[in-house]
PDB file of N, CA and C in Angstrom:
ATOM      1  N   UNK A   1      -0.727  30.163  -7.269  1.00 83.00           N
ATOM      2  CA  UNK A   1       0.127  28.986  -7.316  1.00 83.00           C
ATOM      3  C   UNK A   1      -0.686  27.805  -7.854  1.00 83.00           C
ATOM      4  N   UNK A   2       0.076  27.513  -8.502  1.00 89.00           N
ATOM      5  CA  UNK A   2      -0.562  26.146  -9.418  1.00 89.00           C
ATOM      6  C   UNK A   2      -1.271  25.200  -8.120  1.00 89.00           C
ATOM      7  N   UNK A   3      -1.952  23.872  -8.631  1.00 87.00           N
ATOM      8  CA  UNK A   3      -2.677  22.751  -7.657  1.00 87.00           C
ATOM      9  C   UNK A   3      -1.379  22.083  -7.485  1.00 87.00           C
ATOM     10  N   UNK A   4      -1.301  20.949  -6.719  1.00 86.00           N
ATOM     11  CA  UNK A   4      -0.228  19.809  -6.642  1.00 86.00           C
ATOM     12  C   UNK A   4      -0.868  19.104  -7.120  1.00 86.00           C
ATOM     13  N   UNK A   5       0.016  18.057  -8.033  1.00 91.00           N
ATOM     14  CA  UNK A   5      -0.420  17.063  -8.862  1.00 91.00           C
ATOM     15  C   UNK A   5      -0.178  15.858  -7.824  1.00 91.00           C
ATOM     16  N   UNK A   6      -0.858  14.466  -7.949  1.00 93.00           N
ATOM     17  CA  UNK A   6      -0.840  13.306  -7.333  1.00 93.00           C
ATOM     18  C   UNK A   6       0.139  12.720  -8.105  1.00 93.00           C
ATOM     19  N   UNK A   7       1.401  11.899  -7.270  1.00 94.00           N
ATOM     20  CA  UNK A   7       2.257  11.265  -7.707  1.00 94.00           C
ATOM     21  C   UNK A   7       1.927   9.812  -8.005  1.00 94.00           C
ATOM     22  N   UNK A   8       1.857   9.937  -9.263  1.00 95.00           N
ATOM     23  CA  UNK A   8       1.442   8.781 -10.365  1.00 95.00           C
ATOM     24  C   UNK A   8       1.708   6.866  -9.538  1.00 95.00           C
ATOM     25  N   UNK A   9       3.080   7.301  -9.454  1.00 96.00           N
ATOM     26  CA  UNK A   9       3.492   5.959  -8.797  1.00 96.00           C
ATOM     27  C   UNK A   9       2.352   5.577  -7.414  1.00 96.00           C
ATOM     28  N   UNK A  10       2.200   6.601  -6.688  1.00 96.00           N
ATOM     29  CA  UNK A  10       1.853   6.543  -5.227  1.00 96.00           C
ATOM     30  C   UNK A  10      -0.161   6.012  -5.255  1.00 96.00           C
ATOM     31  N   UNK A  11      -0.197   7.096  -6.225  1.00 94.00           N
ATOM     32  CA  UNK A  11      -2.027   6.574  -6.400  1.00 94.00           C
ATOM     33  C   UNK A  11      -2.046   5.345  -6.907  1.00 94.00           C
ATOM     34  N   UNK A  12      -1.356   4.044  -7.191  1.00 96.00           N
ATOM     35  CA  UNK A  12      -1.213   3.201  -7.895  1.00 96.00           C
ATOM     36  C   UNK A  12      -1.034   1.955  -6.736  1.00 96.00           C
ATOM     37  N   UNK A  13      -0.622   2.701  -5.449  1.00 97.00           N
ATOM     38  CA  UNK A  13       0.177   1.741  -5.048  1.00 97.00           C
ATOM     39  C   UNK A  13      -0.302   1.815  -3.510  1.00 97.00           C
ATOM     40  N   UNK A  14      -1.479   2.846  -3.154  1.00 97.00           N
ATOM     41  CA  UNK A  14      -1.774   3.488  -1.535  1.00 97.00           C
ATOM     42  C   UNK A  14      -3.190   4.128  -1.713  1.00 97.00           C
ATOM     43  N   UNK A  15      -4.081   3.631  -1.042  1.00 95.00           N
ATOM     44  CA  UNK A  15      -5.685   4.389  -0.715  1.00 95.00           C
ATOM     45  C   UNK A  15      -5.699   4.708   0.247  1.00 95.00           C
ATOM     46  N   UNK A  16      -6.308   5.798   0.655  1.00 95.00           N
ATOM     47  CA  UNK A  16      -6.723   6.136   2.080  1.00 95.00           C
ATOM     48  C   UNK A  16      -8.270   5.541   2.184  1.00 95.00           C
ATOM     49  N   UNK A  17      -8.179   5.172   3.529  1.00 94.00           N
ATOM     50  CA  UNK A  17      -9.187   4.731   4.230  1.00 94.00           C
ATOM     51  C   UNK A  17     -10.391   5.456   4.576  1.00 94.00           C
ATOM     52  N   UNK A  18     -11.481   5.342   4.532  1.00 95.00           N
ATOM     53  CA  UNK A  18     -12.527   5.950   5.329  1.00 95.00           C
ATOM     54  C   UNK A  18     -12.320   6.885   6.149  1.00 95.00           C
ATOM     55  N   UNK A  19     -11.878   5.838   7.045  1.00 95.00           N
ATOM     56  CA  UNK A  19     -11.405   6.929   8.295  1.00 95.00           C
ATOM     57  C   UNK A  19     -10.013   8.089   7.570  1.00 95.00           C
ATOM     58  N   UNK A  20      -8.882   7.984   6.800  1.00 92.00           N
ATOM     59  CA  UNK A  20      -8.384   8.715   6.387  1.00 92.00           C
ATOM     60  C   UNK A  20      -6.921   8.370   6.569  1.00 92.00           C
ATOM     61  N   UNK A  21      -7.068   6.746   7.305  1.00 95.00           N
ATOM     62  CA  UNK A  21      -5.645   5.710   7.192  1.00 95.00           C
ATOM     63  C   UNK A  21      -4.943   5.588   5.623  1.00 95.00           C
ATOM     64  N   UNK A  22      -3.713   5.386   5.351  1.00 96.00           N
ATOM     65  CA  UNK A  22      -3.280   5.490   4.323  1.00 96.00           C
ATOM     66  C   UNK A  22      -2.357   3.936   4.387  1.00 96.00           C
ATOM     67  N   UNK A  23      -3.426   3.131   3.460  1.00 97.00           N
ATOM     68  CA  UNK A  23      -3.320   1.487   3.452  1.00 97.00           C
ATOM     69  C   UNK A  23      -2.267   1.016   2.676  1.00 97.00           C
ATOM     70  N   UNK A  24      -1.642  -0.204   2.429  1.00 98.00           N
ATOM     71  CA  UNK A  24      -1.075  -0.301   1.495  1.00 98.00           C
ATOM     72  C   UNK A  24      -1.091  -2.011   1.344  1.00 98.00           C
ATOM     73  N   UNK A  25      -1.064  -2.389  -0.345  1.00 97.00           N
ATOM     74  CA  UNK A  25      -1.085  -3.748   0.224  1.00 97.00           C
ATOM     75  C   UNK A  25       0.256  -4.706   1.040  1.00 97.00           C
ATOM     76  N   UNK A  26       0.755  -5.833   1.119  1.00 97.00           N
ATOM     77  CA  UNK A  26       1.605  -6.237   1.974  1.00 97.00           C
ATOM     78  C   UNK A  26       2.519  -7.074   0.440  1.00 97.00           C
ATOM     79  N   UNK A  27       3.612  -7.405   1.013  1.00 96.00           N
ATOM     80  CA  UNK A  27       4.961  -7.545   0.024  1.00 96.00           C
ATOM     81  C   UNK A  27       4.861  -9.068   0.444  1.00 96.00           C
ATOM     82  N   UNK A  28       5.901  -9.372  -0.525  1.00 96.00           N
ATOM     83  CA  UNK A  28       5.698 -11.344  -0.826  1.00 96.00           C
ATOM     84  C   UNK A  28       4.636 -11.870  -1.578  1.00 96.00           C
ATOM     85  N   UNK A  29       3.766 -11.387  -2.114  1.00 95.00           N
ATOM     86  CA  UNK A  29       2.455 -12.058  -2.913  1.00 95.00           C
ATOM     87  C   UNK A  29       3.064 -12.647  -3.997  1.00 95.00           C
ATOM     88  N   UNK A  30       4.293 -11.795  -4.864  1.00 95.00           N
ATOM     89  CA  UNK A  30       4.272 -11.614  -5.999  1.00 95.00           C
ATOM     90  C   UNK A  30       4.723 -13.493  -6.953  1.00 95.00           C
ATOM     91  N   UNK A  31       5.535 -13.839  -6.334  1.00 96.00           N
ATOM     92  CA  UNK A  31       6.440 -15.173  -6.499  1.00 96.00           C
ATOM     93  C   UNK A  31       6.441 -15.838  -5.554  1.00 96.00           C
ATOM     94  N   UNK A  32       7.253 -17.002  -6.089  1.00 96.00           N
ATOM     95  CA  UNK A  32       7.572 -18.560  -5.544  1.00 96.00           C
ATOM     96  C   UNK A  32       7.095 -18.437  -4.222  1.00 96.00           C
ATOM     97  N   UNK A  33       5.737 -18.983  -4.622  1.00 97.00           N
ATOM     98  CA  UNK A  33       4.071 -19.126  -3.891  1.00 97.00           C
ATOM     99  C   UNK A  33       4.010 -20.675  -3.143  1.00 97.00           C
ATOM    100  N   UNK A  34       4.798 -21.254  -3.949  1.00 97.00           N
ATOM    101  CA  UNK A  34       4.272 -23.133  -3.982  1.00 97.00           C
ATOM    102  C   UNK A  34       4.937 -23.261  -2.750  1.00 97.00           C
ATOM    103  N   UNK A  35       6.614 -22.889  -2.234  1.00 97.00           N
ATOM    104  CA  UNK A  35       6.728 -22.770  -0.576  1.00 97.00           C
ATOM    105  C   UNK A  35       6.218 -22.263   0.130  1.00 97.00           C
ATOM    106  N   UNK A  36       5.120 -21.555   0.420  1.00 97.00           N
ATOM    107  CA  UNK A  36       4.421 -20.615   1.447  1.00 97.00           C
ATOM    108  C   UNK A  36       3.014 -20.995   1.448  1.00 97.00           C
ATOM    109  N   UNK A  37       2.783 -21.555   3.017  1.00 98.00           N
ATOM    110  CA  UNK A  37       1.748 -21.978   3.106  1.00 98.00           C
ATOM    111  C   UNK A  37       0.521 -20.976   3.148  1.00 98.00           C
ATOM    112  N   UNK A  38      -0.813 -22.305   2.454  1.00 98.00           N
ATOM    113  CA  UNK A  38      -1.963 -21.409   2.403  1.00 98.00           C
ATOM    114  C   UNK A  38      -2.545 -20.342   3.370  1.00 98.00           C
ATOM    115  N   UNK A  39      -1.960 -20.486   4.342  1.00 98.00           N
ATOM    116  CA  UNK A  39      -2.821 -19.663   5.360  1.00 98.00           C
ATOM    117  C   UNK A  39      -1.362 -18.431   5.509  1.00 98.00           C
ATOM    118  N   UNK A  40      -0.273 -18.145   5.090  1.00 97.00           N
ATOM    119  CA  UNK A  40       0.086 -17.171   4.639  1.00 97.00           C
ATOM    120  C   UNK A  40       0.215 -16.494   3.403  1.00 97.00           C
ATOM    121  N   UNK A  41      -0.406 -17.230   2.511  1.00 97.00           N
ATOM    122  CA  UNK A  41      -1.002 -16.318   1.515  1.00 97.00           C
ATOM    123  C   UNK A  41      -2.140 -15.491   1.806  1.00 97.00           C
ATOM    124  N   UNK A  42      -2.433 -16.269   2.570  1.00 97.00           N
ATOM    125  CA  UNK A  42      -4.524 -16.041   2.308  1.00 97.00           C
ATOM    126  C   UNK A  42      -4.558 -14.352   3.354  1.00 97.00           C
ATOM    127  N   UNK A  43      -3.023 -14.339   4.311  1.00 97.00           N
ATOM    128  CA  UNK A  43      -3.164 -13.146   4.961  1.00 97.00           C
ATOM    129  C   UNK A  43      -2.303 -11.872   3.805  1.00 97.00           C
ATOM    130  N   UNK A  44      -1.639 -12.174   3.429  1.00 97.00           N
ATOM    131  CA  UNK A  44      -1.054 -11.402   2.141  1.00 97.00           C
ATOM    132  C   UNK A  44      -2.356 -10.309   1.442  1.00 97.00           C
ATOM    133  N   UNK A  45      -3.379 -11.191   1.480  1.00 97.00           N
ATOM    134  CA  UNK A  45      -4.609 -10.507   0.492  1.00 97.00           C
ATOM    135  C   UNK A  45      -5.134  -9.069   1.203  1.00 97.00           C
ATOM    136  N   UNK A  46      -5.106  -9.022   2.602  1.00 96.00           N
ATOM    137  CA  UNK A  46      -5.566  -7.729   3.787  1.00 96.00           C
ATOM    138  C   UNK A  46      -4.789  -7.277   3.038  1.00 96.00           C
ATOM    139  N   UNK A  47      -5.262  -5.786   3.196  1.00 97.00           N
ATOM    140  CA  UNK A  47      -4.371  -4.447   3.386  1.00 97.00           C
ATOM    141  C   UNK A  47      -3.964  -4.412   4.346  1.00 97.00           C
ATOM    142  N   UNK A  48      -2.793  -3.440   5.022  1.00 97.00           N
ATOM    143  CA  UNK A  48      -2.554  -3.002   6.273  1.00 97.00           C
ATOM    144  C   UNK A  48      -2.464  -1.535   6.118  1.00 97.00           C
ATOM    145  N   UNK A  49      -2.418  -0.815   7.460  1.00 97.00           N
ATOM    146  CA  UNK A  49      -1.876   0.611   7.808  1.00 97.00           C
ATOM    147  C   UNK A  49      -0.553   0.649   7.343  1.00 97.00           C
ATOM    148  N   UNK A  50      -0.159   1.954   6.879  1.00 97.00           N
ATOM    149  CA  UNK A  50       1.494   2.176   6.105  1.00 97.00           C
ATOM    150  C   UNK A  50       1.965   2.598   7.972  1.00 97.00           C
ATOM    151  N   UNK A  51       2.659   2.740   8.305  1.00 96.00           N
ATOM    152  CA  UNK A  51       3.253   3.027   8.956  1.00 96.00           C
ATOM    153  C   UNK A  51       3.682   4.439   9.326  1.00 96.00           C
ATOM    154  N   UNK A  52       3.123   5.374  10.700  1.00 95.00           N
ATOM    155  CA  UNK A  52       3.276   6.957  10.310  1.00 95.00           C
ATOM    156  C   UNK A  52       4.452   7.720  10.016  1.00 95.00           C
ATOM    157  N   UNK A  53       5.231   7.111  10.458  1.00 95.00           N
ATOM    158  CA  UNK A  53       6.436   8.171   9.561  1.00 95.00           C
ATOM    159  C   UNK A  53       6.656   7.428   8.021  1.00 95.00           C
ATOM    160  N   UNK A  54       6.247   6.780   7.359  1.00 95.00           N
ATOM    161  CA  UNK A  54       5.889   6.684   6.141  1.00 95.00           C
ATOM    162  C   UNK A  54       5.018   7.512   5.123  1.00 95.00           C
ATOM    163  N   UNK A  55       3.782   7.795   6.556  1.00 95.00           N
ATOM    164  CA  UNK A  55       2.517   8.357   6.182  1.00 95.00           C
ATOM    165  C   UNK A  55       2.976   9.335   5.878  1.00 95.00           C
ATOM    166  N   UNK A  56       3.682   9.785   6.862  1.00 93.00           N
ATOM    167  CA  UNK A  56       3.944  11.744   6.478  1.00 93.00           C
ATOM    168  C   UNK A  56       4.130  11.877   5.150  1.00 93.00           C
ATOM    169  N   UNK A  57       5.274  11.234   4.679  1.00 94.00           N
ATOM    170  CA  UNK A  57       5.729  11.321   2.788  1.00 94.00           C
ATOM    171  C   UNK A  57       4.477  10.915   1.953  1.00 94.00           C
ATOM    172  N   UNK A  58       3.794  10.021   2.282  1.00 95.00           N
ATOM    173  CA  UNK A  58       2.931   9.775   1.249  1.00 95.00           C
ATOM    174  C   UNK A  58       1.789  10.361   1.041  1.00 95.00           C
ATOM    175  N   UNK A  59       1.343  10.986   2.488  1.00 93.00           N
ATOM    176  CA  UNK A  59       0.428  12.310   2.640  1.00 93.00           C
ATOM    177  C   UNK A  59       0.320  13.114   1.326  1.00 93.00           C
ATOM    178  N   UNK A  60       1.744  13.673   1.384  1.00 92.00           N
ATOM    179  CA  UNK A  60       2.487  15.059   0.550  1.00 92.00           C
ATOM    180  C   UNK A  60       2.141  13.887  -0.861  1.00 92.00           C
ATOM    181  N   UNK A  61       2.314  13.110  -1.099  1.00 93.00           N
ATOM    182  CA  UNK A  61       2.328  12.396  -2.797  1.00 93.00           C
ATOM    183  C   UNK A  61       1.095  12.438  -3.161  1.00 93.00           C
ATOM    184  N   UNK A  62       0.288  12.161  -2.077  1.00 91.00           N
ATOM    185  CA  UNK A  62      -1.522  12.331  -2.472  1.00 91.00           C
ATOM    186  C   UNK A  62      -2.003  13.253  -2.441  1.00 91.00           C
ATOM    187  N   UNK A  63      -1.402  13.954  -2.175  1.00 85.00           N
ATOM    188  CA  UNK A  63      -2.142  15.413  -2.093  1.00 85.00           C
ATOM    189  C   UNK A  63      -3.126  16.077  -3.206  1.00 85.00           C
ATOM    190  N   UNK A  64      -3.371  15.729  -4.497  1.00 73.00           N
ATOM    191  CA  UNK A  64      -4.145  15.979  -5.425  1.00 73.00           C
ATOM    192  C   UNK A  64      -5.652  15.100  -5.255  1.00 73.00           C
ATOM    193  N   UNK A  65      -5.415  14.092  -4.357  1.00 72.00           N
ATOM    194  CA  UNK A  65      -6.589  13.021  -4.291  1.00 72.00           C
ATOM    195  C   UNK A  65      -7.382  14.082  -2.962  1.00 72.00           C
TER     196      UNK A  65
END
Protein backbone atom coordinates (compact mmCIF):
# COMPACT_ATOMS: atom_id res chain seq x y z
CA UNK A 1 0.00 0.00 0.00
CA UNK A 2 1.15 3.23 -1.10
CA UNK A 3 2.59 6.04 1.92
CA UNK A 4 -0.14 8.74 2.89
CA UNK A 5 0.57 11.93 1.52
CA UNK A 6 0.43 15.20 3.95
CA UNK A 7 -2.51 17.38 3.23
CA UNK A 8 -1.08 20.39 1.57
CA UNK A 9 -3.57 22.83 3.13
CA UNK A 10 -2.95 21.37 6.77
CA UNK A 11 1.10 21.48 6.73
CA UNK A 12 0.62 25.13 5.91
CA UNK A 13 -1.55 25.93 8.53
CA UNK A 14 -0.58 23.34 11.93
CA UNK A 15 2.98 22.13 13.55
CA UNK A 16 3.27 19.74 16.03
CA UNK A 17 5.00 20.51 19.04
CA UNK A 18 7.95 18.95 20.70
CA UNK A 19 6.09 17.34 22.92
CA UNK A 20 3.76 16.16 19.89
CA UNK A 21 0.81 18.99 20.60
CA UNK A 22 -0.68 19.96 17.33
CA UNK A 23 -0.53 24.05 17.47
CA UNK A 24 -2.21 26.33 15.46
CA UNK A 25 -1.96 29.97 15.09
CA UNK A 26 -5.10 32.07 16.57
CA UNK A 27 -7.84 33.92 14.14
CA UNK A 28 -8.43 37.83 14.04
CA UNK A 29 -4.77 38.91 13.15
CA UNK A 30 -5.65 39.27 9.67
CA UNK A 31 -7.71 42.92 9.45
CA UNK A 32 -9.17 46.02 10.83
CA UNK A 33 -6.28 46.06 13.47
CA UNK A 34 -6.58 49.98 14.27
CA UNK A 35 -9.86 48.91 16.69
CA UNK A 36 -8.13 46.26 18.70
CA UNK A 37 -6.06 47.10 21.30
CA UNK A 38 -2.28 46.58 21.53
CA UNK A 39 -2.21 44.16 24.11
CA UNK A 40 -4.73 42.01 22.05
CA UNK A 41 -2.80 41.88 19.24
CA UNK A 42 0.38 41.30 20.87
CA UNK A 43 -1.56 37.91 22.29
CA UNK A 44 -2.76 36.96 18.67
CA UNK A 45 1.14 36.35 17.90
CA UNK A 46 1.24 32.84 20.58
CA UNK A 47 0.31 29.79 19.10
CA UNK A 48 -2.18 27.77 20.95
CA UNK A 49 -3.14 23.92 21.35
CA UNK A 50 -5.86 22.92 18.46
CA UNK A 51 -8.31 21.49 20.44
CA UNK A 52 -8.57 17.35 20.77
CA UNK A 53 -11.37 16.46 18.92
CA UNK A 54 -9.95 18.69 16.23
CA UNK A 55 -6.67 16.94 16.80
CA UNK A 56 -8.01 13.63 15.88
CA UNK A 57 -8.73 14.97 12.05
CA UNK A 58 -5.66 16.74 11.75
CA UNK A 59 -3.56 13.86 13.13
CA UNK A 60 -4.88 11.75 9.97
CA UNK A 61 -3.89 15.12 7.52
CA UNK A 62 -0.28 14.98 8.90
CA UNK A 63 0.31 11.87 8.69
CA UNK A 64 3.17 12.04 6.00
CA UNK A 65 5.11 14.56 8.43
Amino acid sequence: MPKMKTHSGSKKRFRRSGTGKIMRAKAYKSHILSKKTTKRKRGFRQETELAAADAKVINARLAGR
